[in-house]
Amino acid sequence: MSHRDLARDLTEKVNAALERREELLKSYQDIKDRLRLAQAENDHFLDMIAETFPEVHDDLSSSSDSADDLAAHSDNDDDDEKDDDGAPTLGRRPHKRPEMSPGVSSDTRVTKRRRRQGKRDDRSDPKPIEPVKRDASGNIVFPMVVGRGIDEIHILDLGRIIWTPDSYHTSRYIWPVGFKSTRMYPSMRDNSVRCLYTSEILDGGDMPVFQVTAEDMPGEPFRASSSSGVWKQILDILMASGLGVKTHASGPQMYGLSHLAVTKAIQELPDADKCKKYIMQRWLHPDASDNEVHHANGHTEP
């Protein structure tokens, strides 16, 4: 074989190897994209389980008595629902049921679970309208303050509605891009003090990105594909530092999205009615009779 033939043969092999490399890189990127979407779908599915079967959430979560004053929000009111945007904590913890405490019968556990399930009313059940501060033109005055005591949350911005793709809403929650709220919580740098945490919903293209930034760690924001998932990262750090906190928190509650006043305000945003999966919350009109309900668009029905 001549030198020319050898060079041509070598060139063909190099070109073939480069083409194969490009194919492998493309395949690798495609697999990464599939895994990312699969993880997001898994997060949504797991949190739907947590919402439908609250006893599963309770079996997989634990808390210390010393943390009750920091995260005692699981039984505050009927609206404190678990996040259905994704809960990675459920997927990472083994599905192992804890042993029953001495003296606690199985009947007692079943009764408690039934009580918890019975407390979770239908999403379309009419709820009382919670008053919010408005200006002379009827516009909400920000910050919008919801919750009380250590659970007080300041809503700084309601954001804007993105109705397509439908990953920006579920049957229970709408995730407005630009939504921003703040709340106080134990510092990850110094557990003896509380610092300000800012929770945001960002535009992630195919799906929303949930971001939380601690005031004393401004350059280290936490991000996840779910509100529960991003707060789970923070709780893990607090637990690792020796502070007793719950292993899982309701993302919508930590964001302030589960409060009735916020639900109503988001439903009143432009394009909220285009979120096809979302079930509009109905309201009990303060001036109407007990048999009339008030819809998000303002009219009443018997």
PDB file of C-alpha atoms in Angstrom:
ATOM      1  CA  MET A   1       0.000   0.000   0.000  1.00  0.00           C
ATOM      2  CA  SER A   2       1.347   3.393  -1.031  1.00  0.00           C
ATOM      3  CA  HIS A   3       1.796   6.286   1.348  1.00  0.00           C
ATOM      4  CA  ARG A   4      -1.089   8.078  -0.389  1.00  0.00           C
ATOM      5  CA  ASP A   5      -3.423   5.124   0.101  1.00  0.00           C
ATOM      6  CA  LEU A   6      -2.303   4.796   3.705  1.00  0.00           C
ATOM      7  CA  ALA A   7      -2.965   8.487   4.362  1.00  0.00           C
ATOM      8  CA  ARG A   8      -6.407   8.275   2.715  1.00  0.00           C
ATOM      9  CA  ASP A   9      -7.298   5.201   4.741  1.00  0.00           C
ATOM     10  CA  LEU A  10      -6.157   6.869   7.953  1.00  0.00           C
ATOM     11  CA  THR A  11      -8.132  10.020   7.109  1.00  0.00           C
ATOM     12  CA  GLU A  12     -11.291   7.974   6.541  1.00  0.00           C
ATOM     13  CA  LYS A  13     -10.851   6.222   9.867  1.00  0.00           C
ATOM     14  CA  VAL A  14     -10.334   9.520  11.685  1.00  0.00           C
ATOM     15  CA  ASN A  15     -13.440  11.017  10.054  1.00  0.00           C
ATOM     16  CA  ALA A  16     -15.442   7.919  10.945  1.00  0.00           C
ATOM     17  CA  ALA A  17     -14.229   8.144  14.544  1.00  0.00           C
ATOM     18  CA  LEU A  18     -15.173  11.821  14.719  1.00  0.00           C
ATOM     19  CA  GLU A  19     -18.641  11.089  13.351  1.00  0.00           C
ATOM     20  CA  ARG A  20     -19.050   8.298  15.883  1.00  0.00           C
ATOM     21  CA  ARG A  21     -17.951  10.667  18.635  1.00  0.00           C
ATOM     22  CA  GLU A  22     -20.588  13.204  17.600  1.00  0.00           C
ATOM     23  CA  GLU A  23     -23.246  10.481  17.583  1.00  0.00           C
ATOM     24  CA  LEU A  24     -22.233   9.358  21.061  1.00  0.00           C
ATOM     25  CA  LEU A  25     -22.246  12.924  22.392  1.00  0.00           C
ATOM     26  CA  LYS A  26     -25.710  13.503  20.925  1.00  0.00           C
ATOM     27  CA  SER A  27     -26.936  10.223  22.389  1.00  0.00           C
ATOM     28  CA  TYR A  28     -25.446  11.122  25.774  1.00  0.00           C
ATOM     29  CA  GLN A  29     -27.173  14.527  25.783  1.00  0.00           C
ATOM     30  CA  ASP A  30     -30.452  12.895  24.765  1.00  0.00           C
ATOM     31  CA  ILE A  31     -30.181  10.428  27.657  1.00  0.00           C
ATOM     32  CA  LYS A  32     -29.443  13.295  30.080  1.00  0.00           C
ATOM     33  CA  ASP A  33     -32.521  15.166  28.868  1.00  0.00           C
ATOM     34  CA  ARG A  34     -34.672  12.051  29.241  1.00  0.00           C
ATOM     35  CA  LEU A  35     -33.374  11.432  32.738  1.00  0.00           C
ATOM     36  CA  ARG A  36     -34.093  15.048  33.720  1.00  0.00           C
ATOM     37  CA  LEU A  37     -37.665  14.834  32.431  1.00  0.00           C
ATOM     38  CA  ALA A  38     -38.141  11.422  34.020  1.00  0.00           C
ATOM     39  CA  GLN A  39     -36.941  12.779  37.375  1.00  0.00           C
ATOM     40  CA  ALA A  40     -39.335  15.707  37.108  1.00  0.00           C
ATOM     41  CA  GLU A  41     -42.244  13.386  36.265  1.00  0.00           C
ATOM     42  CA  ASN A  42     -41.226  11.164  39.175  1.00  0.00           C
ATOM     43  CA  ASP A  43     -41.240  14.183  41.502  1.00  0.00           C
ATOM     44  CA  HIS A  44     -44.750  15.110  40.381  1.00  0.00           C
ATOM     45  CA  PHE A  45     -45.978  11.523  40.785  1.00  0.00           C
ATOM     46  CA  LEU A  46     -44.500  11.107  44.256  1.00  0.00           C
ATOM     47  CA  ASP A  47     -46.050  14.297  45.521  1.00  0.00           C
ATOM     48  CA  MET A  48     -49.422  13.313  44.075  1.00  0.00           C
ATOM     49  CA  ILE A  49     -49.106  10.201  46.249  1.00  0.00           C
ATOM     50  CA  ALA A  50     -48.278  12.383  49.260  1.00  0.00           C
ATOM     51  CA  GLU A  51     -51.353  14.494  48.604  1.00  0.00           C
ATOM     52  CA  THR A  52     -53.747  11.588  48.002  1.00  0.00           C
ATOM     53  CA  PHE A  53     -52.411   9.377  50.783  1.00  0.00           C
ATOM     54  CA  PRO A  54     -51.239  11.621  53.642  1.00  0.00           C
ATOM     55  CA  GLU A  55     -50.487   8.601  55.826  1.00  0.00           C
ATOM     56  CA  VAL A  56     -47.656   7.659  53.446  1.00  0.00           C
ATOM     57  CA  HIS A  57     -46.139  11.111  53.921  1.00  0.00           C
ATOM     58  CA  ASP A  58     -46.456  10.819  57.686  1.00  0.00           C
ATOM     59  CA  ASP A  59     -44.818   7.376  57.732  1.00  0.00           C
ATOM     60  CA  LEU A  60     -41.852   8.617  55.728  1.00  0.00           C
ATOM     61  CA  SER A  61     -41.410  11.851  57.659  1.00  0.00           C
ATOM     62  CA  SER A  62     -40.288  12.361  61.223  1.00  0.00           C
ATOM     63  CA  SER A  63     -39.691  15.239  63.566  1.00  0.00           C
ATOM     64  CA  SER A  64     -38.215  15.845  66.964  1.00  0.00           C
ATOM     65  CA  ASP A  65     -40.215  17.335  69.816  1.00  0.00           C
ATOM     66  CA  SER A  66     -37.790  20.241  69.986  1.00  0.00           C
ATOM     67  CA  ALA A  67     -38.649  21.245  66.422  1.00  0.00           C
ATOM     68  CA  ASP A  68     -42.400  21.433  66.849  1.00  0.00           C
ATOM     69  CA  ASP A  69     -42.293  25.181  67.331  1.00  0.00           C
ATOM     70  CA  LEU A  70     -40.241  25.544  64.129  1.00  0.00           C
ATOM     71  CA  ALA A  71     -42.266  23.372  61.777  1.00  0.00           C
ATOM     72  CA  ALA A  72     -45.592  22.638  63.471  1.00  0.00           C
ATOM     73  CA  HIS A  73     -47.744  23.358  60.465  1.00  0.00           C
ATOM     74  CA  SER A  74     -49.023  19.986  59.307  1.00  0.00           C
ATOM     75  CA  ASP A  75     -52.338  20.367  61.153  1.00  0.00           C
ATOM     76  CA  ASN A  76     -52.888  24.124  61.203  1.00  0.00           C
ATOM     77  CA  ASP A  77     -55.934  24.236  58.938  1.00  0.00           C
ATOM     78  CA  ASP A  78     -57.700  22.495  56.094  1.00  0.00           C
ATOM     79  CA  ASP A  79     -55.725  24.403  53.502  1.00  0.00           C
ATOM     80  CA  ASP A  80     -52.277  23.237  54.612  1.00  0.00           C
ATOM     81  CA  GLU A  81     -51.969  20.683  51.818  1.00  0.00           C
ATOM     82  CA  LYS A  82     -48.822  18.826  50.949  1.00  0.00           C
ATOM     83  CA  ASP A  83     -47.026  19.902  47.798  1.00  0.00           C
ATOM     84  CA  ASP A  84     -48.078  18.283  44.523  1.00  0.00           C
ATOM     85  CA  ASP A  85     -45.318  19.820  42.415  1.00  0.00           C
ATOM     86  CA  GLY A  86     -42.769  17.195  43.423  1.00  0.00           C
ATOM     87  CA  ALA A  87     -41.308  15.785  46.635  1.00  0.00           C
ATOM     88  CA  PRO A  88     -37.866  14.222  46.132  1.00  0.00           C
ATOM     89  CA  THR A  89     -37.699  13.313  49.815  1.00  0.00           C
ATOM     90  CA  LEU A  90     -40.275  10.600  49.233  1.00  0.00           C
ATOM     91  CA  GLY A  91     -38.251   9.111  46.437  1.00  0.00           C
ATOM     92  CA  ARG A  92     -34.966   9.076  48.351  1.00  0.00           C
ATOM     93  CA  ARG A  93     -36.171   7.626  51.615  1.00  0.00           C
ATOM     94  CA  PRO A  94     -36.812   3.857  51.803  1.00  0.00           C
ATOM     95  CA  HIS A  95     -40.482   2.973  51.974  1.00  0.00           C
ATOM     96  CA  LYS A  96     -40.227   1.388  55.395  1.00  0.00           C
ATOM     97  CA  ARG A  97     -42.979   1.705  57.943  1.00  0.00           C
ATOM     98  CA  PRO A  98     -41.774   2.647  61.437  1.00  0.00           C
ATOM     99  CA  GLU A  99     -42.416   0.360  64.362  1.00  0.00           C
ATOM    100  CA  MET A 100     -45.386   1.266  66.515  1.00  0.00           C
ATOM    101  CA  SER A 101     -44.651   2.764  69.884  1.00  0.00           C
ATOM    102  CA  PRO A 102     -45.389   0.565  72.904  1.00  0.00           C
ATOM    103  CA  GLY A 103     -48.974   0.868  74.004  1.00  0.00           C
ATOM    104  CA  VAL A 104     -50.197   2.257  70.663  1.00  0.00           C
ATOM    105  CA  SER A 105     -52.632  -0.138  69.038  1.00  0.00           C
ATOM    106  CA  SER A 106     -53.104  -0.565  65.308  1.00  0.00           C
ATOM    107  CA  ASP A 107     -56.705   0.602  65.733  1.00  0.00           C
ATOM    108  CA  THR A 108     -55.419   3.898  67.147  1.00  0.00           C
ATOM    109  CA  ARG A 109     -53.140   4.401  64.160  1.00  0.00           C
ATOM    110  CA  VAL A 110     -55.960   3.631  61.726  1.00  0.00           C
ATOM    111  CA  THR A 111     -58.252   6.074  63.533  1.00  0.00           C
ATOM    112  CA  LYS A 112     -55.622   8.826  63.352  1.00  0.00           C
ATOM    113  CA  ARG A 113     -55.095   8.211  59.651  1.00  0.00           C
ATOM    114  CA  ARG A 114     -58.789   8.314  58.947  1.00  0.00           C
ATOM    115  CA  ARG A 115     -58.976  11.575  60.861  1.00  0.00           C
ATOM    116  CA  ARG A 116     -56.147  12.996  58.753  1.00  0.00           C
ATOM    117  CA  GLN A 117     -57.742  11.807  55.508  1.00  0.00           C
ATOM    118  CA  GLY A 118     -61.154  13.078  56.510  1.00  0.00           C
ATOM    119  CA  LYS A 119     -59.642  16.483  57.108  1.00  0.00           C
ATOM    120  CA  ARG A 120     -58.571  16.796  53.485  1.00  0.00           C
ATOM    121  CA  ASP A 121     -61.666  18.190  51.804  1.00  0.00           C
ATOM    122  CA  ASP A 122     -62.349  18.393  48.109  1.00  0.00           C
ATOM    123  CA  ARG A 123     -60.428  21.127  46.273  1.00  0.00           C
ATOM    124  CA  SER A 124     -63.688  22.624  45.026  1.00  0.00           C
ATOM    125  CA  ASP A 125     -65.237  22.953  48.508  1.00  0.00           C
ATOM    126  CA  PRO A 126     -66.100  26.639  49.044  1.00  0.00           C
ATOM    127  CA  LYS A 127     -63.831  28.431  51.503  1.00  0.00           C
ATOM    128  CA  PRO A 128     -64.224  31.721  53.366  1.00  0.00           C
ATOM    129  CA  ILE A 129     -62.584  34.756  51.775  1.00  0.00           C
ATOM    130  CA  GLU A 130     -59.619  36.005  53.797  1.00  0.00           C
ATOM    131  CA  PRO A 131     -59.311  39.797  53.741  1.00  0.00           C
ATOM    132  CA  VAL A 132     -56.093  41.375  52.422  1.00  0.00           C
ATOM    133  CA  LYS A 133     -54.923  44.974  52.532  1.00  0.00           C
ATOM    134  CA  ARG A 134     -55.812  46.880  49.358  1.00  0.00           C
ATOM    135  CA  ASP A 135     -55.361  50.450  48.178  1.00  0.00           C
ATOM    136  CA  ALA A 136     -58.112  52.866  47.135  1.00  0.00           C
ATOM    137  CA  SER A 137     -58.193  51.311  43.654  1.00  0.00           C
ATOM    138  CA  GLY A 138     -58.668  47.813  45.040  1.00  0.00           C
ATOM    139  CA  ASN A 139     -55.137  46.643  44.267  1.00  0.00           C
ATOM    140  CA  ILE A 140     -53.336  44.427  46.773  1.00  0.00           C
ATOM    141  CA  VAL A 141     -50.800  46.279  48.903  1.00  0.00           C
ATOM    142  CA  PHE A 142     -47.419  44.529  49.020  1.00  0.00           C
ATOM    143  CA  PRO A 143     -45.878  43.003  50.952  1.00  0.00           C
ATOM    144  CA  MET A 144     -48.928  40.814  51.461  1.00  0.00           C
ATOM    145  CA  VAL A 145     -48.570  39.278  54.934  1.00  0.00           C
ATOM    146  CA  VAL A 146     -49.984  35.807  55.614  1.00  0.00           C
ATOM    147  CA  GLY A 147     -49.529  33.448  58.544  1.00  0.00           C
ATOM    148  CA  ARG A 148     -48.685  34.355  62.095  1.00  0.00           C
ATOM    149  CA  GLY A 149     -45.779  34.161  64.515  1.00  0.00           C
ATOM    150  CA  ILE A 150     -42.876  32.043  63.323  1.00  0.00           C
ATOM    151  CA  ASP A 151     -44.920  31.009  60.269  1.00  0.00           C
ATOM    152  CA  GLU A 152     -45.447  34.591  59.052  1.00  0.00           C
ATOM    153  CA  ILE A 153     -44.697  34.973  55.347  1.00  0.00           C
ATOM    154  CA  HIS A 154     -44.399  38.144  53.282  1.00  0.00           C
ATOM    155  CA  ILE A 155     -45.547  37.868  49.664  1.00  0.00           C
ATOM    156  CA  LEU A 156     -43.513  40.387  47.677  1.00  0.00           C
ATOM    157  CA  ASP A 157     -44.741  39.554  44.173  1.00  0.00           C
ATOM    158  CA  LEU A 158     -47.486  37.259  42.842  1.00  0.00           C
ATOM    159  CA  GLY A 159     -45.724  36.861  39.493  1.00  0.00           C
ATOM    160  CA  ARG A 160     -47.394  36.137  36.153  1.00  0.00           C
ATOM    161  CA  ILE A 161     -49.315  33.134  34.864  1.00  0.00           C
ATOM    162  CA  ILE A 162     -47.783  30.726  32.342  1.00  0.00           C
ATOM    163  CA  TRP A 163     -50.493  28.265  31.321  1.00  0.00           C
ATOM    164  CA  THR A 164     -48.514  26.358  28.715  1.00  0.00           C
ATOM    165  CA  PRO A 165     -46.718  24.053  29.137  1.00  0.00           C
ATOM    166  CA  ASP A 166     -49.062  22.709  31.795  1.00  0.00           C
ATOM    167  CA  SER A 167     -46.131  21.841  34.080  1.00  0.00           C
ATOM    168  CA  TYR A 168     -46.605  25.352  35.511  1.00  0.00           C
ATOM    169  CA  HIS A 169     -49.763  24.268  37.324  1.00  0.00           C
ATOM    170  CA  THR A 170     -51.436  21.238  38.876  1.00  0.00           C
ATOM    171  CA  SER A 171     -54.995  20.553  39.977  1.00  0.00           C
ATOM    172  CA  ARG A 172     -54.268  22.290  43.300  1.00  0.00           C
ATOM    173  CA  TYR A 173     -51.625  24.930  42.618  1.00  0.00           C
ATOM    174  CA  ILE A 174     -50.555  27.453  40.010  1.00  0.00           C
ATOM    175  CA  TRP A 175     -46.841  28.299  39.865  1.00  0.00           C
ATOM    176  CA  PRO A 176     -46.628  31.932  38.661  1.00  0.00           C
ATOM    177  CA  VAL A 177     -43.241  32.893  37.255  1.00  0.00           C
ATOM    178  CA  GLY A 178     -41.816  35.764  39.271  1.00  0.00           C
ATOM    179  CA  PHE A 179     -43.622  34.788  42.470  1.00  0.00           C
ATOM    180  CA  LYS A 180     -41.516  35.863  45.442  1.00  0.00           C
ATOM    181  CA  SER A 181     -41.970  35.528  49.193  1.00  0.00           C
ATOM    182  CA  THR A 182     -39.835  35.784  52.317  1.00  0.00           C
ATOM    183  CA  ARG A 183     -39.926  34.146  55.710  1.00  0.00           C
ATOM    184  CA  MET A 184     -37.690  33.727  58.744  1.00  0.00           C
ATOM    185  CA  TYR A 185     -36.165  30.325  59.479  1.00  0.00           C
ATOM    186  CA  PRO A 186     -33.109  29.000  61.357  1.00  0.00           C
ATOM    187  CA  SER A 187     -29.833  29.944  59.713  1.00  0.00           C
ATOM    188  CA  MET A 188     -27.752  27.228  58.082  1.00  0.00           C
ATOM    189  CA  ARG A 189     -24.581  29.070  59.132  1.00  0.00           C
ATOM    190  CA  ASP A 190     -25.600  29.721  62.730  1.00  0.00           C
ATOM    191  CA  ASN A 191     -28.506  27.644  64.042  1.00  0.00           C
ATOM    192  CA  SER A 192     -28.829  29.856  67.116  1.00  0.00           C
ATOM    193  CA  VAL A 193     -30.274  32.677  65.012  1.00  0.00           C
ATOM    194  CA  ARG A 194     -32.970  32.983  62.402  1.00  0.00           C
ATOM    195  CA  CYS A 195     -32.358  34.565  59.029  1.00  0.00           C
ATOM    196  CA  LEU A 196     -34.480  35.703  56.102  1.00  0.00           C
ATOM    197  CA  TYR A 197     -35.126  33.199  53.307  1.00  0.00           C
ATOM    198  CA  THR A 198     -36.407  34.334  49.901  1.00  0.00           C
ATOM    199  CA  SER A 199     -38.451  31.814  47.921  1.00  0.00           C
ATOM    200  CA  GLU A 200     -38.946  32.359  44.187  1.00  0.00           C
ATOM    201  CA  ILE A 201     -40.452  30.670  41.139  1.00  0.00           C
ATOM    202  CA  LEU A 202     -38.326  31.074  38.013  1.00  0.00           C
ATOM    203  CA  ASP A 203     -38.977  30.419  34.333  1.00  0.00           C
ATOM    204  CA  GLY A 204     -37.277  27.130  33.531  1.00  0.00           C
ATOM    205  CA  GLY A 205     -38.653  26.682  30.032  1.00  0.00           C
ATOM    206  CA  ASP A 206     -40.263  23.231  30.056  1.00  0.00           C
ATOM    207  CA  MET A 207     -41.015  23.467  33.756  1.00  0.00           C
ATOM    208  CA  PRO A 208     -40.720  25.943  36.644  1.00  0.00           C
ATOM    209  CA  VAL A 209     -37.569  26.232  38.729  1.00  0.00           C
ATOM    210  CA  PHE A 210     -38.013  26.743  42.465  1.00  0.00           C
ATOM    211  CA  GLN A 211     -35.271  28.760  44.146  1.00  0.00           C
ATOM    212  CA  VAL A 212     -34.652  29.641  47.789  1.00  0.00           C
ATOM    213  CA  THR A 213     -31.868  31.984  48.924  1.00  0.00           C
ATOM    214  CA  ALA A 214     -30.768  32.530  52.521  1.00  0.00           C
ATOM    215  CA  GLU A 215     -29.918  36.120  53.401  1.00  0.00           C
ATOM    216  CA  ASP A 216     -26.610  35.092  54.982  1.00  0.00           C
ATOM    217  CA  MET A 217     -25.696  32.940  51.925  1.00  0.00           C
ATOM    218  CA  PRO A 218     -26.592  35.267  49.033  1.00  0.00           C
ATOM    219  CA  GLY A 219     -24.245  33.645  46.542  1.00  0.00           C
ATOM    220  CA  GLU A 220     -25.465  30.102  47.171  1.00  0.00           C
ATOM    221  CA  PRO A 221     -29.114  29.792  46.076  1.00  0.00           C
ATOM    222  CA  PHE A 222     -30.830  26.402  46.287  1.00  0.00           C
ATOM    223  CA  ARG A 223     -32.806  25.173  43.277  1.00  0.00           C
ATOM    224  CA  ALA A 224     -35.050  22.219  42.492  1.00  0.00           C
ATOM    225  CA  SER A 225     -37.920  21.164  40.243  1.00  0.00           C
ATOM    226  CA  SER A 226     -40.366  21.390  43.150  1.00  0.00           C
ATOM    227  CA  SER A 227     -41.025  23.726  46.052  1.00  0.00           C
ATOM    228  CA  SER A 228     -40.829  20.829  48.512  1.00  0.00           C
ATOM    229  CA  GLY A 229     -37.615  19.619  46.913  1.00  0.00           C
ATOM    230  CA  VAL A 230     -35.799  22.937  47.264  1.00  0.00           C
ATOM    231  CA  TRP A 231     -36.794  23.318  50.922  1.00  0.00           C
ATOM    232  CA  LYS A 232     -35.807  19.685  51.550  1.00  0.00           C
ATOM    233  CA  GLN A 233     -32.218  20.617  50.659  1.00  0.00           C
ATOM    234  CA  ILE A 234     -32.237  23.285  53.360  1.00  0.00           C
ATOM    235  CA  LEU A 235     -33.814  20.995  55.945  1.00  0.00           C
ATOM    236  CA  ASP A 236     -31.146  18.365  55.233  1.00  0.00           C
ATOM    237  CA  ILE A 237     -28.404  20.879  56.010  1.00  0.00           C
ATOM    238  CA  LEU A 238     -30.139  22.010  59.200  1.00  0.00           C
ATOM    239  CA  MET A 239     -30.571  18.400  60.322  1.00  0.00           C
ATOM    240  CA  ALA A 240     -26.933  17.579  59.556  1.00  0.00           C
ATOM    241  CA  SER A 241     -25.862  20.498  61.738  1.00  0.00           C
ATOM    242  CA  GLY A 242     -27.759  19.002  64.674  1.00  0.00           C
ATOM    243  CA  LEU A 243     -30.904  21.118  64.557  1.00  0.00           C
ATOM    244  CA  GLY A 244     -34.065  19.074  64.908  1.00  0.00           C
ATOM    245  CA  VAL A 245     -36.405  19.932  62.036  1.00  0.00           C
ATOM    246  CA  LYS A 246     -38.871  17.957  60.000  1.00  0.00           C
ATOM    247  CA  THR A 247     -37.379  15.815  57.250  1.00  0.00           C
ATOM    248  CA  HIS A 248     -39.982  17.093  54.806  1.00  0.00           C
ATOM    249  CA  ALA A 249     -41.811  20.383  54.533  1.00  0.00           C
ATOM    250  CA  SER A 250     -44.832  21.324  52.469  1.00  0.00           C
ATOM    251  CA  GLY A 251     -43.321  23.459  49.731  1.00  0.00           C
ATOM    252  CA  PRO A 252     -46.496  25.488  49.029  1.00  0.00           C
ATOM    253  CA  GLN A 253     -46.769  26.254  52.734  1.00  0.00           C
ATOM    254  CA  MET A 254     -43.138  27.337  53.026  1.00  0.00           C
ATOM    255  CA  TYR A 255     -43.636  29.549  49.979  1.00  0.00           C
ATOM    256  CA  GLY A 256     -46.960  30.884  51.278  1.00  0.00           C
ATOM    257  CA  LEU A 257     -48.873  29.471  48.310  1.00  0.00           C
ATOM    258  CA  SER A 258     -51.203  27.313  50.412  1.00  0.00           C
ATOM    259  CA  HIS A 259     -52.772  30.268  52.224  1.00  0.00           C
ATOM    260  CA  LEU A 260     -56.307  31.013  51.085  1.00  0.00           C
ATOM    261  CA  ALA A 261     -55.638  34.712  50.537  1.00  0.00           C
ATOM    262  CA  VAL A 262     -52.746  33.887  48.198  1.00  0.00           C
ATOM    263  CA  THR A 263     -54.775  31.228  46.388  1.00  0.00           C
ATOM    264  CA  LYS A 264     -57.506  33.770  45.673  1.00  0.00           C
ATOM    265  CA  ALA A 265     -55.034  36.450  44.598  1.00  0.00           C
ATOM    266  CA  ILE A 266     -53.316  34.089  42.132  1.00  0.00           C
ATOM    267  CA  GLN A 267     -56.661  32.936  40.726  1.00  0.00           C
ATOM    268  CA  GLU A 268     -57.443  36.577  39.983  1.00  0.00           C
ATOM    269  CA  LEU A 269     -54.270  37.064  37.922  1.00  0.00           C
ATOM    270  CA  PRO A 270     -54.657  37.407  34.135  1.00  0.00           C
ATOM    271  CA  ASP A 271     -54.735  34.050  32.288  1.00  0.00           C
ATOM    272  CA  ALA A 272     -55.282  31.995  35.443  1.00  0.00           C
ATOM    273  CA  ASP A 273     -58.458  30.627  33.851  1.00  0.00           C
ATOM    274  CA  LYS A 274     -56.334  29.150  31.022  1.00  0.00           C
ATOM    275  CA  CYS A 275     -54.658  26.651  33.374  1.00  0.00           C
ATOM    276  CA  LYS A 276     -56.663  23.642  32.205  1.00  0.00           C
ATOM    277  CA  LYS A 277     -55.578  21.185  34.934  1.00  0.00           C
ATOM    278  CA  TYR A 278     -56.165  23.605  37.788  1.00  0.00           C
ATOM    279  CA  ILE A 279     -59.423  23.327  39.749  1.00  0.00           C
ATOM    280  CA  MET A 280     -60.590  26.815  40.647  1.00  0.00           C
ATOM    281  CA  GLN A 281     -61.225  27.331  44.360  1.00  0.00           C
ATOM    282  CA  ARG A 282     -64.748  28.487  45.114  1.00  0.00           C
ATOM    283  CA  TRP A 283     -65.444  31.003  47.867  1.00  0.00           C
ATOM    284  CA  LEU A 284     -68.129  31.734  50.417  1.00  0.00           C
ATOM    285  CA  HIS A 285     -69.183  35.294  49.721  1.00  0.00           C
ATOM    286  CA  PRO A 286     -69.279  37.295  52.983  1.00  0.00           C
ATOM    287  CA  ASP A 287     -72.532  39.047  51.985  1.00  0.00           C
ATOM    288  CA  ALA A 288     -74.220  35.983  50.545  1.00  0.00           C
ATOM    289  CA  SER A 289     -76.382  33.416  52.284  1.00  0.00           C
ATOM    290  CA  ASP A 290     -74.949  30.147  53.502  1.00  0.00           C
ATOM    291  CA  ASN A 291     -76.210  28.439  50.350  1.00  0.00           C
ATOM    292  CA  GLU A 292     -74.402  30.743  47.925  1.00  0.00           C
ATOM    293  CA  VAL A 293     -70.810  30.480  46.791  1.00  0.00           C
ATOM    294  CA  HIS A 294     -68.516  33.063  45.246  1.00  0.00           C
ATOM    295  CA  HIS A 295     -66.392  32.119  42.219  1.00  0.00           C
ATOM    296  CA  ALA A 296     -62.998  33.475  41.257  1.00  0.00           C
ATOM    297  CA  ASN A 297     -64.604  35.550  38.497  1.00  0.00           C
ATOM    298  CA  GLY A 298     -66.872  37.287  40.999  1.00  0.00           C
ATOM    299  CA  HIS A 299     -70.343  35.839  40.367  1.00  0.00           C
ATOM    300  CA  THR A 300     -72.342  33.833  42.875  1.00  0.00           C
ATOM    301  CA  GLU A 301     -74.461  30.758  42.541  1.00  0.00           C
ATOM    302  CA  PRO A 302     -76.997  29.019  44.773  1.00  0.00           C
TER     303      PRO A 302
END
